[in-house]
Backbone as a printed PyTorch tensor [residue, N CA C, xyz], in Angstrom:
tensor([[[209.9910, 110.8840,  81.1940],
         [208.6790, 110.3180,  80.9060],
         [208.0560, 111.1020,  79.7620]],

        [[207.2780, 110.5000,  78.7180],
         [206.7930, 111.4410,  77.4870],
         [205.3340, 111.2990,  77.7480]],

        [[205.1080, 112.3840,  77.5180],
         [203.5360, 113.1140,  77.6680],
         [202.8610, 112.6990,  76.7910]],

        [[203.4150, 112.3130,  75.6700],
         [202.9370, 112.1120,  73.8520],
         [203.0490, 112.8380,  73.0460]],

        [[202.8730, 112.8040,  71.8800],
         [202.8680, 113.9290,  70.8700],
         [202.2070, 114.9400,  70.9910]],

        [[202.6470, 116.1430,  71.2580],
         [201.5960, 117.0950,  71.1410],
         [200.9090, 117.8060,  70.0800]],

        [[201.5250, 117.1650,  68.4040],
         [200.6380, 117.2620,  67.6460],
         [199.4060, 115.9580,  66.9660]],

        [[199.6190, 115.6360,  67.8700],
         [198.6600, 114.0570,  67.7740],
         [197.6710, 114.5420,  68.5630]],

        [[196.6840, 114.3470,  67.7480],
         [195.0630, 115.0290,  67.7700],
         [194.4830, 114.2580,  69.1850]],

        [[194.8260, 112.4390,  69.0470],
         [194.6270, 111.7840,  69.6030],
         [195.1100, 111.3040,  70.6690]],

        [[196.5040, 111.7770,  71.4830],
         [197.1250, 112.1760,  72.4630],
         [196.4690, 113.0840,  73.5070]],

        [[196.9940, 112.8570,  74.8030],
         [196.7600, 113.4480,  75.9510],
         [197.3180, 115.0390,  75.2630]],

        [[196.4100, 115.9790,  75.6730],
         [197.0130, 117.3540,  75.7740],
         [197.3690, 117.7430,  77.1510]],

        [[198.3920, 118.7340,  76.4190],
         [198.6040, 119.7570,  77.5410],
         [198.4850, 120.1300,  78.5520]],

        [[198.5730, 120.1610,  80.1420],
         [197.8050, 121.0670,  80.8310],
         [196.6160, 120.6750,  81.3890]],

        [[196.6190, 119.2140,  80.8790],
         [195.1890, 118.5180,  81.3200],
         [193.7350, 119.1190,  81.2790]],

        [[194.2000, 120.2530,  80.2220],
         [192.4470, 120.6900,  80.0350],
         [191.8100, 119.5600,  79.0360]],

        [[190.2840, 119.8760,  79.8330],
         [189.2810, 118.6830,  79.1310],
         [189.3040, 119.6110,  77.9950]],

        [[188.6010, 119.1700,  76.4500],
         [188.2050, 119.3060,  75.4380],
         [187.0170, 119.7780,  75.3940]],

        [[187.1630, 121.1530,  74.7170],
         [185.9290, 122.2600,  74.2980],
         [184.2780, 121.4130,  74.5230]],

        [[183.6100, 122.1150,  75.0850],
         [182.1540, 121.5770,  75.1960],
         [181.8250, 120.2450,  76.2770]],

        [[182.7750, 120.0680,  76.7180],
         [182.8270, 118.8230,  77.9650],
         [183.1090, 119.4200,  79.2180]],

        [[182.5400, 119.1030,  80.4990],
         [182.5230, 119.6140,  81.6110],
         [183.9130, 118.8100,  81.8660]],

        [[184.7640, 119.3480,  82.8200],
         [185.9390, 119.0570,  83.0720],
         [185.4960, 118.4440,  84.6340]],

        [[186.2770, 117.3880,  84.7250],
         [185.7730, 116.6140,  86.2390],
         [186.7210, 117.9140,  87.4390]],

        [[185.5940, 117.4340,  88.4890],
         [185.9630, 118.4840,  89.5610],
         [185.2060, 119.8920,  89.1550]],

        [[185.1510, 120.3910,  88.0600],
         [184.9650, 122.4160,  88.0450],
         [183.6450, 121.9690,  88.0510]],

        [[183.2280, 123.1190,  88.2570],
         [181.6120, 123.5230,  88.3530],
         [181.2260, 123.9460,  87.0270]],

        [[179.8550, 123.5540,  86.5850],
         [179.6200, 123.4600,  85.1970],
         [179.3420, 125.4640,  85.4680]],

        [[179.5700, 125.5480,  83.6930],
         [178.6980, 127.1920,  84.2500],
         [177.5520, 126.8680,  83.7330]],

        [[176.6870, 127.7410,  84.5280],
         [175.0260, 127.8740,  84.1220],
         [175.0040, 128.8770,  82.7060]],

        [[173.9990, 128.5460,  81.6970],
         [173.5890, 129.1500,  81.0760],
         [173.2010, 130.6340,  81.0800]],

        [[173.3320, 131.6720,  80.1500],
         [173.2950, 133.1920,  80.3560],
         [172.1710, 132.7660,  80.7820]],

        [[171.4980, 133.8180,  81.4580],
         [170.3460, 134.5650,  82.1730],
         [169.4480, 133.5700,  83.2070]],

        [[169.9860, 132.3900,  83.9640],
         [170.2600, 131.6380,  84.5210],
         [171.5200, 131.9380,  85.6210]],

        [[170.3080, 132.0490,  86.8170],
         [171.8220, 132.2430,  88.2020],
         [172.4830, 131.2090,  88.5660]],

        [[173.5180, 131.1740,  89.0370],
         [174.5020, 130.4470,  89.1100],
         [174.3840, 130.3400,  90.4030]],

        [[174.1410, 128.7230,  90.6270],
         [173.8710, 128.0260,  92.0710],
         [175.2390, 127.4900,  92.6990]],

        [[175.1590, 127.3630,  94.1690],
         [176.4420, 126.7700,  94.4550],
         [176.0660, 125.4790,  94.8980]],

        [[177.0760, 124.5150,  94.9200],
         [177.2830, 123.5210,  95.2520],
         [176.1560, 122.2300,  94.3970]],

        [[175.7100, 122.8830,  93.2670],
         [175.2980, 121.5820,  92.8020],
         [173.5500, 121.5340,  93.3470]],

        [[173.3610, 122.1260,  93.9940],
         [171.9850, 122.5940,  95.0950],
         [171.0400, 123.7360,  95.0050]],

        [[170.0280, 123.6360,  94.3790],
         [169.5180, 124.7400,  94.0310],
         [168.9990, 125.7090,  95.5070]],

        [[168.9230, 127.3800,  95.3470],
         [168.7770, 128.0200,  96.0340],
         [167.4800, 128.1550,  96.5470]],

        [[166.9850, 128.0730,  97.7570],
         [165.8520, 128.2710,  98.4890],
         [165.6730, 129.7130,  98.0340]],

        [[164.0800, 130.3880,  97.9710],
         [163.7630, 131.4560,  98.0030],
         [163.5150, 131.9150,  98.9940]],

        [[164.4270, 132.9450,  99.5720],
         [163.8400, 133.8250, 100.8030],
         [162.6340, 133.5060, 101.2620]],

        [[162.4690, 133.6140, 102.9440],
         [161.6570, 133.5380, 103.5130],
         [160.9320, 134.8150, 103.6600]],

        [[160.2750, 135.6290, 103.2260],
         [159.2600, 136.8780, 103.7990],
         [158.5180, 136.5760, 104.9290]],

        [[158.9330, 138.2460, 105.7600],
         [157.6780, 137.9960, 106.9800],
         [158.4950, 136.9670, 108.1990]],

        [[158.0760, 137.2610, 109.0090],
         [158.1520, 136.7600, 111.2830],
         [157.8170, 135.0410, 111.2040]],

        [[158.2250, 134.9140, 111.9890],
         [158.0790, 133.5240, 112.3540],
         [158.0520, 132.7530, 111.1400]],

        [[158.7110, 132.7420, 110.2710],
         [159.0330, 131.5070, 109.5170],
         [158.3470, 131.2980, 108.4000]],

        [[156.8610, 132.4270, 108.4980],
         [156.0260, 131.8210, 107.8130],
         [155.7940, 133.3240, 106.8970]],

        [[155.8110, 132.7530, 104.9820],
         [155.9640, 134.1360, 104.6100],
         [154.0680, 134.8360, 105.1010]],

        [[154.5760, 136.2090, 104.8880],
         [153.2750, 137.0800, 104.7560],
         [153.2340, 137.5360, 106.5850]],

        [[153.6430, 136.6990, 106.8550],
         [153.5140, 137.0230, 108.4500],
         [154.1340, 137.9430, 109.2460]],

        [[153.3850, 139.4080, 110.1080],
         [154.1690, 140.8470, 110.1430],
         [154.9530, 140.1210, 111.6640]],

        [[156.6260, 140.9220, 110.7660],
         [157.3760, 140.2870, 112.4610],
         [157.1900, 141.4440, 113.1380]],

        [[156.7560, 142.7710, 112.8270],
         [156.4370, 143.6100, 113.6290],
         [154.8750, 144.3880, 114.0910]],

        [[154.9700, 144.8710, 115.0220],
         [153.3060, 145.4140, 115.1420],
         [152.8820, 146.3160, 113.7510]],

        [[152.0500, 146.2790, 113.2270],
         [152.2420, 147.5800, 112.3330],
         [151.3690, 148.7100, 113.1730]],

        [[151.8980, 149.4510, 112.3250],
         [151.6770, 151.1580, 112.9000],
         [150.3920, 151.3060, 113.4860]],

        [[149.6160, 151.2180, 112.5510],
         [147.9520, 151.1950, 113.1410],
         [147.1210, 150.6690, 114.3620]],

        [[148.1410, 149.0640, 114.4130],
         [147.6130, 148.4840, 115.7840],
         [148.1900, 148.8940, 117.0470]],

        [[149.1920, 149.5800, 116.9440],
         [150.3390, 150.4880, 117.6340],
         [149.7980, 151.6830, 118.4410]],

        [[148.9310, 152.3640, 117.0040],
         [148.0560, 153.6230, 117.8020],
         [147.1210, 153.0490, 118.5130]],

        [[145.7880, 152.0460, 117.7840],
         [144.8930, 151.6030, 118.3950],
         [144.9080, 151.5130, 119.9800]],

        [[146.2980, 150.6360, 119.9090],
         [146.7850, 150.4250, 121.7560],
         [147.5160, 151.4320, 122.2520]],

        [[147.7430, 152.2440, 121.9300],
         [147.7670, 153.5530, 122.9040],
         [146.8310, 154.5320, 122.6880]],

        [[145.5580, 154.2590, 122.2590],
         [144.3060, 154.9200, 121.8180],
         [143.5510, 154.0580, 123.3280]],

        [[143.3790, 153.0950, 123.2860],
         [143.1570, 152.3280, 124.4510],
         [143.2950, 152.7040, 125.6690]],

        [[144.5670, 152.0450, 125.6960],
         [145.4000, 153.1530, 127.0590],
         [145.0630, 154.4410, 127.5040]],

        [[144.7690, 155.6860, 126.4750],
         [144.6790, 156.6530, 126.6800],
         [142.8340, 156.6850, 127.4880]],

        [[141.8580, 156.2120, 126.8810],
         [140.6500, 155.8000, 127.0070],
         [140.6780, 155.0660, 128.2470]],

        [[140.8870, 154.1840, 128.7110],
         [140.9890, 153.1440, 129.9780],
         [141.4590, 153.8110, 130.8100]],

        [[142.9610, 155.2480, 130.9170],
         [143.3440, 156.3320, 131.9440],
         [142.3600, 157.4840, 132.3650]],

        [[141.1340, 157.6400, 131.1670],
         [140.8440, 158.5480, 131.4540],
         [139.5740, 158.7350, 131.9400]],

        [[138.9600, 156.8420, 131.9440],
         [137.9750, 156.4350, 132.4600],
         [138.0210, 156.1020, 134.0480]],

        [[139.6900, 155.9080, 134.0080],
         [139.9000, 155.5240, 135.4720],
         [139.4710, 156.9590, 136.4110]],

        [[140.3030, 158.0060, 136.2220],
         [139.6830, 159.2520, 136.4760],
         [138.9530, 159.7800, 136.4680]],

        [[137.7980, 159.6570, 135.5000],
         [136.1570, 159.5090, 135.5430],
         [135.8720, 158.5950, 136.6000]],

        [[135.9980, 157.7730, 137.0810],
         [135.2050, 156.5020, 137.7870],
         [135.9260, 157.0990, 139.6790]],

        [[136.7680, 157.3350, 139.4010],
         [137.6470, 158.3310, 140.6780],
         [136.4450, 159.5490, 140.8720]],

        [[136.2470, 160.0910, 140.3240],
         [135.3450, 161.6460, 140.1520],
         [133.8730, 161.5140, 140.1500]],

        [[133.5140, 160.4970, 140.0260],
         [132.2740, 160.1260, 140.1710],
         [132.2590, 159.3790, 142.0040]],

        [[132.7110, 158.8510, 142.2670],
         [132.8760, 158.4280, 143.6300],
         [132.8280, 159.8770, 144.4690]],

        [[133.8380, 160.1770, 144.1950],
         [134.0140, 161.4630, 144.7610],
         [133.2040, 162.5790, 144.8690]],

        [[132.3560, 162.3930, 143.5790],
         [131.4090, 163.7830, 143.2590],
         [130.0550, 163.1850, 144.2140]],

        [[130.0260, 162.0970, 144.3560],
         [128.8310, 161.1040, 144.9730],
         [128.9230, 161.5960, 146.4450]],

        [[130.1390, 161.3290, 146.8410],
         [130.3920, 161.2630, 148.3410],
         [130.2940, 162.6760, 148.8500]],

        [[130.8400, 164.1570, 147.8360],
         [130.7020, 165.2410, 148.1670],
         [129.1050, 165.5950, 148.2850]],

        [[128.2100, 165.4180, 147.5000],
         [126.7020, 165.4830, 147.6770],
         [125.9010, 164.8440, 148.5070]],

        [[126.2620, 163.4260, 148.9080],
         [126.1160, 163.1660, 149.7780],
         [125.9950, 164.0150, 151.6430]],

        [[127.1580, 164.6970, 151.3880],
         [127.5290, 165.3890, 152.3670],
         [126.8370, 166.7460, 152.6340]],

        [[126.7320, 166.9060, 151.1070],
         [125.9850, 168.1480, 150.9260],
         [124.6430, 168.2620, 151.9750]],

        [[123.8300, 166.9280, 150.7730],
         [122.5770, 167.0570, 151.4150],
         [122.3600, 166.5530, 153.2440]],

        [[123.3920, 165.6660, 153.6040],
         [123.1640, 165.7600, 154.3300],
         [123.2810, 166.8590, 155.6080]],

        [[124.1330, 167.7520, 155.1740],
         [124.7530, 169.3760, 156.0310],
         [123.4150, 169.7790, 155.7860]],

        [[122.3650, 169.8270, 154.6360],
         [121.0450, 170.5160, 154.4060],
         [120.0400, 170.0100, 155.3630]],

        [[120.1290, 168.7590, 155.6710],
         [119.0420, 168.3240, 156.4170],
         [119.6710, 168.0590, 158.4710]],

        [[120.1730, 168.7680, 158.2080],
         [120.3690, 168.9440, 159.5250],
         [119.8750, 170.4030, 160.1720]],

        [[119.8960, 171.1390, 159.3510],
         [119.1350, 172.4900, 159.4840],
         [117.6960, 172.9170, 158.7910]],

        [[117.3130, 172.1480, 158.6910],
         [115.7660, 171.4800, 158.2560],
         [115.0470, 170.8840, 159.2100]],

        [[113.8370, 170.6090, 159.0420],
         [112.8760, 170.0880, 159.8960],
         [111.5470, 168.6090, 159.0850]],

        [[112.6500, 168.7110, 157.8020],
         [111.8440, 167.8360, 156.6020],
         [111.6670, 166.4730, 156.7180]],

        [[112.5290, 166.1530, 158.4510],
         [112.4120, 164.5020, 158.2940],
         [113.6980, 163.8760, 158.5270]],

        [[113.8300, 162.8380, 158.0550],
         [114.8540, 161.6200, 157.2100],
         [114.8030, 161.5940, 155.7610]],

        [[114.1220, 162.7460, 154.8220],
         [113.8100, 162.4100, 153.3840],
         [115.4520, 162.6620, 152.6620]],

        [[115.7280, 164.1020, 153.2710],
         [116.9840, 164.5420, 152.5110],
         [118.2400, 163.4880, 152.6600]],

        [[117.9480, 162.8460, 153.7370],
         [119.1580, 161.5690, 154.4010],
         [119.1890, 160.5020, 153.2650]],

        [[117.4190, 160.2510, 153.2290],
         [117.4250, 159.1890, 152.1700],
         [118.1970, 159.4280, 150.7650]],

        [[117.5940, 160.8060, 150.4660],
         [118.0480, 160.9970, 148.9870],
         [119.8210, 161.2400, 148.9110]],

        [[120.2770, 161.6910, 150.1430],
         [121.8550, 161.2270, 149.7880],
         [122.3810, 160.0280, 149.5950]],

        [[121.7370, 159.4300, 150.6600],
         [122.0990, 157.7800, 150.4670],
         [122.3280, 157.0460, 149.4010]],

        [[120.4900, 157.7670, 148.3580],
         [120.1390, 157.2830, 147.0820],
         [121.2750, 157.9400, 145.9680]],

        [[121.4540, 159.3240, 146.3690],
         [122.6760, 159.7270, 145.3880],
         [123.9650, 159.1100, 145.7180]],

        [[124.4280, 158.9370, 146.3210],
         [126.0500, 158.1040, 146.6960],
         [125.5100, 156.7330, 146.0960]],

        [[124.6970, 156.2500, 146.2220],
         [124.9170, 154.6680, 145.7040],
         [124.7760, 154.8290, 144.4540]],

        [[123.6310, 155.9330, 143.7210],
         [124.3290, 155.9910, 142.5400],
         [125.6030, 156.4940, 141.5050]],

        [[125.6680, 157.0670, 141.9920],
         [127.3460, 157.1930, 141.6520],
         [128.5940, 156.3700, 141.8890]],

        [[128.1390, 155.8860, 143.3000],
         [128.7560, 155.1350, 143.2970],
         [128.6890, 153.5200, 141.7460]],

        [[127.6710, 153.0130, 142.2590],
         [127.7380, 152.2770, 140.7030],
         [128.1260, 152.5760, 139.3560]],

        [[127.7810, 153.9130, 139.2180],
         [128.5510, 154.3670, 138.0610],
         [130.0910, 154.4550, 137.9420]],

        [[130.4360, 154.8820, 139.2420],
         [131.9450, 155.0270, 138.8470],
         [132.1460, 153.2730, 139.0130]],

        [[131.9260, 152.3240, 139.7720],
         [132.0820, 150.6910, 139.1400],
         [132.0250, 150.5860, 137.6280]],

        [[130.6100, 151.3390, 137.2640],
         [131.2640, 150.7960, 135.4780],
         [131.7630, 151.3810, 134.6690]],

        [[132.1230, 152.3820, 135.0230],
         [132.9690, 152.8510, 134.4530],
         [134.7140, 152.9150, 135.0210]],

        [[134.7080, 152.1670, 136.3740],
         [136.0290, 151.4940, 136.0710],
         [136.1810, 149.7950, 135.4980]],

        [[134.9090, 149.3440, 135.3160],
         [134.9100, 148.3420, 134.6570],
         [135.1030, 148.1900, 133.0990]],

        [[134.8760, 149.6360, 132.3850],
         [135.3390, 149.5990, 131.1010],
         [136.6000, 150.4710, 131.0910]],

        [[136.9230, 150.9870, 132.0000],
         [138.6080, 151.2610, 132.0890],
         [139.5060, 149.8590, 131.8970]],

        [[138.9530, 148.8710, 133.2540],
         [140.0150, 147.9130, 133.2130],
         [139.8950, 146.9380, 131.6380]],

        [[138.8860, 146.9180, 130.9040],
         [138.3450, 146.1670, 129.9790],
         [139.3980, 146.6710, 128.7120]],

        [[139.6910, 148.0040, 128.7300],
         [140.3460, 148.7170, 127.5770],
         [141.9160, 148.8150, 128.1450]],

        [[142.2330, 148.7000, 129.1020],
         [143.8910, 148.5320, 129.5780],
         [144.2290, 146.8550, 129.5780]],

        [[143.3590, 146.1550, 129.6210],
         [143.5580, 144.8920, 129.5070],
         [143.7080, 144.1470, 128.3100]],

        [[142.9800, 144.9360, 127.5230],
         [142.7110, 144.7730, 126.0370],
         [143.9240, 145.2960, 125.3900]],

        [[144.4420, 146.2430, 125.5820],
         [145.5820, 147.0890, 124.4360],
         [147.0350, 145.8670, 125.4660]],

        [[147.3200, 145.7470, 126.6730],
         [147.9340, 144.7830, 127.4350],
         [147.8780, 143.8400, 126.5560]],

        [[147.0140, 143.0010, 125.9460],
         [147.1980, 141.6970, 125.2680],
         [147.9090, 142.1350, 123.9990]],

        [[147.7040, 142.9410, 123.1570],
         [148.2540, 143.5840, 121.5650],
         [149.7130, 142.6620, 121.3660]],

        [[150.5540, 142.6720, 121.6330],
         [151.6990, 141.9400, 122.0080],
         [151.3510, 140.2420, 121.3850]],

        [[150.7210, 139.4580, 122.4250],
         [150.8850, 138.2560, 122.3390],
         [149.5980, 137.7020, 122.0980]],

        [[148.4270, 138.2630, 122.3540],
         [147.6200, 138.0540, 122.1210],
         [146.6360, 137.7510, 120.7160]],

        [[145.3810, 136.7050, 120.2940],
         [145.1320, 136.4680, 118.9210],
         [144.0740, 137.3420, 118.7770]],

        [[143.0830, 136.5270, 117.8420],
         [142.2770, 137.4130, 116.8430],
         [140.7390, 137.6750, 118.2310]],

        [[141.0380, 137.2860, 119.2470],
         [139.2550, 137.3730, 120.6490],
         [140.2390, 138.6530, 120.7830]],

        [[141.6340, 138.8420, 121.3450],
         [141.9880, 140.4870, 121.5850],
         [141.4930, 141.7120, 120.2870]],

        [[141.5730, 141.4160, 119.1210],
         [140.9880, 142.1940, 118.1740],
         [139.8570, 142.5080, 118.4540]],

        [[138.9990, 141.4360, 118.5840],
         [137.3950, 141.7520, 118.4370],
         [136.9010, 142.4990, 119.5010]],

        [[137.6340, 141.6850, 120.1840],
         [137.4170, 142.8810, 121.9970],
         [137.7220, 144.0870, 121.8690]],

        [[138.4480, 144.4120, 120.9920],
         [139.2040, 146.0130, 120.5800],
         [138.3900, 146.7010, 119.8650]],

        [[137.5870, 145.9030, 119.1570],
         [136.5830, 146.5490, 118.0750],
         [135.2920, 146.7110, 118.5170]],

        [[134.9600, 145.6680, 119.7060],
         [133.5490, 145.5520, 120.1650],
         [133.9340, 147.2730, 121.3340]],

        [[134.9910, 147.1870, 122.3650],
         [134.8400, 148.2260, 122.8670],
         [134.9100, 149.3720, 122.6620]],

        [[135.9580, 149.7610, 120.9410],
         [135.4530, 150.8620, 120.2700],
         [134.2210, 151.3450, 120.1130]],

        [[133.2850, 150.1330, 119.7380],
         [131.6200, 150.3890, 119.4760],
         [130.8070, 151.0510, 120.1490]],

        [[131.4970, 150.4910, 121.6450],
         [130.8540, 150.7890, 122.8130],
         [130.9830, 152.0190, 123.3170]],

        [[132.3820, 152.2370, 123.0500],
         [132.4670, 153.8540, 123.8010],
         [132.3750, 155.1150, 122.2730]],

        [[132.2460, 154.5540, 121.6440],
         [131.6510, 155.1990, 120.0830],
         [129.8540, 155.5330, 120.5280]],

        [[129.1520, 154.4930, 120.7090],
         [127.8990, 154.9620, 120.7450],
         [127.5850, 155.7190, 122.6750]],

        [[128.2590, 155.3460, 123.5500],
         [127.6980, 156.0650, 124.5820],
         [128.2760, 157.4820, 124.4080]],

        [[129.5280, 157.6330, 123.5190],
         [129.6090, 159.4120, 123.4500],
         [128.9230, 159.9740, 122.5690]],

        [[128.4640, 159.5140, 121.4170],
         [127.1170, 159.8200, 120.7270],
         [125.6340, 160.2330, 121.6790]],

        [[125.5530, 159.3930, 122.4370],
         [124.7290, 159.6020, 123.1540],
         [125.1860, 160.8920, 124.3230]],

        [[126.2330, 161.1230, 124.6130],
         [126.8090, 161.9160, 125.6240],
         [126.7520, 163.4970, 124.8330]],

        [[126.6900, 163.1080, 123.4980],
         [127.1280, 163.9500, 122.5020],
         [125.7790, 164.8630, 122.5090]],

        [[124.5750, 164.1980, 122.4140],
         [123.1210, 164.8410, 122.6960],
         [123.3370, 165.5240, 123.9370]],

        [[123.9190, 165.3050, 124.9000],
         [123.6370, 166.1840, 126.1990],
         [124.3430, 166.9990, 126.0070]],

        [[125.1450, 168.0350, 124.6980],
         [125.8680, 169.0260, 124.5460],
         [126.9040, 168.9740, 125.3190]],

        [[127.6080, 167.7600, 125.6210],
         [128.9470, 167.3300, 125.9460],
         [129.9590, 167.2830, 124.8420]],

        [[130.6250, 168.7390, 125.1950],
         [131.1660, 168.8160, 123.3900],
         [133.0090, 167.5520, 124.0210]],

        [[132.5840, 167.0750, 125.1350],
         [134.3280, 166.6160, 125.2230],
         [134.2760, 165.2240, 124.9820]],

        [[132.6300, 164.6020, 124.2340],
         [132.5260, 163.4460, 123.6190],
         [132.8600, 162.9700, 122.2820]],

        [[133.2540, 164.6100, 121.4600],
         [133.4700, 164.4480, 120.4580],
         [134.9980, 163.1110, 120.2710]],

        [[135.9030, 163.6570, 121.3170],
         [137.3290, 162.8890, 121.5610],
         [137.0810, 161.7860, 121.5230]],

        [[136.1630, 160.9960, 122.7540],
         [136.2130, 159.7740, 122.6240],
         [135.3150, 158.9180, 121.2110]],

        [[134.5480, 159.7070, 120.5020],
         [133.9670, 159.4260, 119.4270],
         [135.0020, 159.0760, 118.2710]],

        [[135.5450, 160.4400, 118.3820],
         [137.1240, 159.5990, 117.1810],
         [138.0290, 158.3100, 117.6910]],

        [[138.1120, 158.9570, 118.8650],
         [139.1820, 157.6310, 118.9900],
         [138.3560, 155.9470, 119.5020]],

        [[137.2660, 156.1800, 119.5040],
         [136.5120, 154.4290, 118.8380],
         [136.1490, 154.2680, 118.1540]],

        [[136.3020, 155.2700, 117.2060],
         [136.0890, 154.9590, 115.7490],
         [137.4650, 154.8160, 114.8690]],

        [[138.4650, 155.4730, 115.6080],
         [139.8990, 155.2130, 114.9310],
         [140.3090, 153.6310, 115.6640]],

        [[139.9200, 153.1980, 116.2780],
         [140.1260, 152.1260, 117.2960],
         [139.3460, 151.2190, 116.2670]],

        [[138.5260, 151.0480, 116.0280],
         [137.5680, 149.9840, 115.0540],
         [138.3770, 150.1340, 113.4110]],

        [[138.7530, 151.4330, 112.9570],
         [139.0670, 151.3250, 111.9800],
         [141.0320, 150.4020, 111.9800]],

        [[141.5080, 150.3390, 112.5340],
         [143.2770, 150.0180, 112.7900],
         [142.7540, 148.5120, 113.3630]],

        [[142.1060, 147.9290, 113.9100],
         [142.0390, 146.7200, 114.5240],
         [141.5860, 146.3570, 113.3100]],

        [[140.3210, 146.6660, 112.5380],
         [139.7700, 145.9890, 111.3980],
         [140.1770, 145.8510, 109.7550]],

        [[141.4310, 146.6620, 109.8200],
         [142.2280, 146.4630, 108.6760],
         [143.2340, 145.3430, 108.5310]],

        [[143.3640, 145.3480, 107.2140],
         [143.9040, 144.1910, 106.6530],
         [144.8390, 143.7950, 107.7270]],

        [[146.2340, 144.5420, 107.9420],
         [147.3110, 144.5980, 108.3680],
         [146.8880, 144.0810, 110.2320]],

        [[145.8470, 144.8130, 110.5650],
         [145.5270, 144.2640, 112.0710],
         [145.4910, 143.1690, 112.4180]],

        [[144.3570, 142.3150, 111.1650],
         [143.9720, 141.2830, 111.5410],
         [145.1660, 140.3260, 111.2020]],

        [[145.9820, 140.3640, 109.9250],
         [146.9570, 139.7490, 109.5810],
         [148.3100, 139.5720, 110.9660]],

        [[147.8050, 140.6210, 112.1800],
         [149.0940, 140.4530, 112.9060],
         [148.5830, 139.1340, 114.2290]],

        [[146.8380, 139.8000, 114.3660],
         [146.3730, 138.8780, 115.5870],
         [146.1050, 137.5020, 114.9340]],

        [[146.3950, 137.5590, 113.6720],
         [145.9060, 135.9910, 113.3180],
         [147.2660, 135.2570, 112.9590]],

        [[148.7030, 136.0060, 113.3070],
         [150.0140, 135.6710, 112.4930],
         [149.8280, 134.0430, 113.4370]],

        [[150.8260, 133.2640, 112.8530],
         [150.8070, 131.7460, 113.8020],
         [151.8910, 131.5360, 114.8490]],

        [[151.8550, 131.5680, 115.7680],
         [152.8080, 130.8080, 116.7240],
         [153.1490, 129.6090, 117.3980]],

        [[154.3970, 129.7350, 117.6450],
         [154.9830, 128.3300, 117.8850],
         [155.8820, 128.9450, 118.6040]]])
C-alpha cells in the first residue's frame, strides 16, 4: 500500500503528525506561557477557604474563644464553691448565735437574728450559684452554639467585671482575678475572630 510521496508538499505525511500551528485531533491543546494548564478541557475551581463549605468560615475554635471558655469554667467552679461557703458560713453562725442565746437571758432576739442571718446567706449563696450555673452553661454552648452564646459571654463578663470592682472597694485584693478574667472574657468573645466563629453558618 503507498503512503504517497513523501516529497509532495501536498501528500499525507509521515507519522500522522498534524501540521505546525494546528491542534492535532485527540492531544490537548497547550495553554499559553504564564497561563496554567487545565485538565480535561474544564476550567479549575478555586479552592474553597475556611469550615463548612463556606470561604472565611473558622473550621476551628480560635484560640481566644478557647481561653474565654475555660476562663468561664474556671469562674462558674469557683463560684460554685463560693455559693457552697456561704451556705455553710450561714449555717455555722447560725449555730453560733444560737449556742449564745441559750446562755443568755435576752429573749428570742438572738434566735431571730440567726434565723435572719442563715436566710441571708442562704440567698446569697442561690445567686451566686445562679451565676455559676449561668457561666458553665455559657462556655458548654462555645462548641455549637450562635452569636445569643457570645453576648451572654460578654454580658456575664460585665457582670462579674463590675461586682469585683465593687468587691474591689472592700479591700478584697482576690477581686483583682476575677476583674481580669471578665475583662479578658469581653475582650476574646468581642473580637473579630469570636464573632466570625458564633456567627459561622450551619447546615
Amino acid at each position: 500500500m503507498s503512503f504517497g510521496d513523501p516529497n509532495n508538499p501536498y501528500g499525507q505525511q509521515q507519522g500522522g503528525q498534524p501540521p505546525q500551528g494546528q491542534p492535532g485531533y485527540g492531544y490537548p491543546q497547550q495553554a499559553p506561557q504564564g497561563v496554567p494548564q487545565q485538565g480535561y478541557g474544564y476550567p479549575q475551581a478555586p479552592p474553597v477557604q475556611g469550615g463548612y463549605g463556606f470561604p472565611g468560615a473558622p473550621a476551628e475554635m480560635p484560640g481566644g474563644v478557647k481561653a474565654a471558655r475555660i476562663m468561664l469554667y474556671v469562674l462558674g467552679g469557683f463560684q460554685v464553691i463560693g455559693a457552697i461557703l456561704m451556705v455553710a458560713g450561714g449555717a455555722w453562725l447560725s449555730d453560733k448565735l444560737t449556742e449564745t442565746d441559750a446562755y443568755s437571758s435576752s429573749g428570742t432576739s438572738s434566735e431571730d437574728v440567726a434565723d435572719l442571718s442563715m436566710g441571708v446567706f442562704v440567698i446569697l449563696g442561690v445567686l451566686v450559684l445562679g451565676f455559676a450555673l449561668w457561666a458553665i452553661l455559657t462556655a458548654a454552648k462555645f462548641t455549637s452554639g450562635r452569636n445569643g452564646v457570645r453576648i451572654s459571654a460578654i454580658v456575664y463578663g460585665s457582670v462579674v467585671t463590675l461586682f469585683s470592682l465593687i468587691s474591689l472597694l472592700t479591700t478584697n485584693v482576690f477581686a483583682l482575678i476575677s476583674i481580669a478574667l471578665g475583662i479578658m472574657i469581653i475582650v476574646f468573645c468581642a473580637k473579630q475572630d469570636g464573632a466570625a466563629w458564633f456567627q459561622r453558618p450551619r447546615y
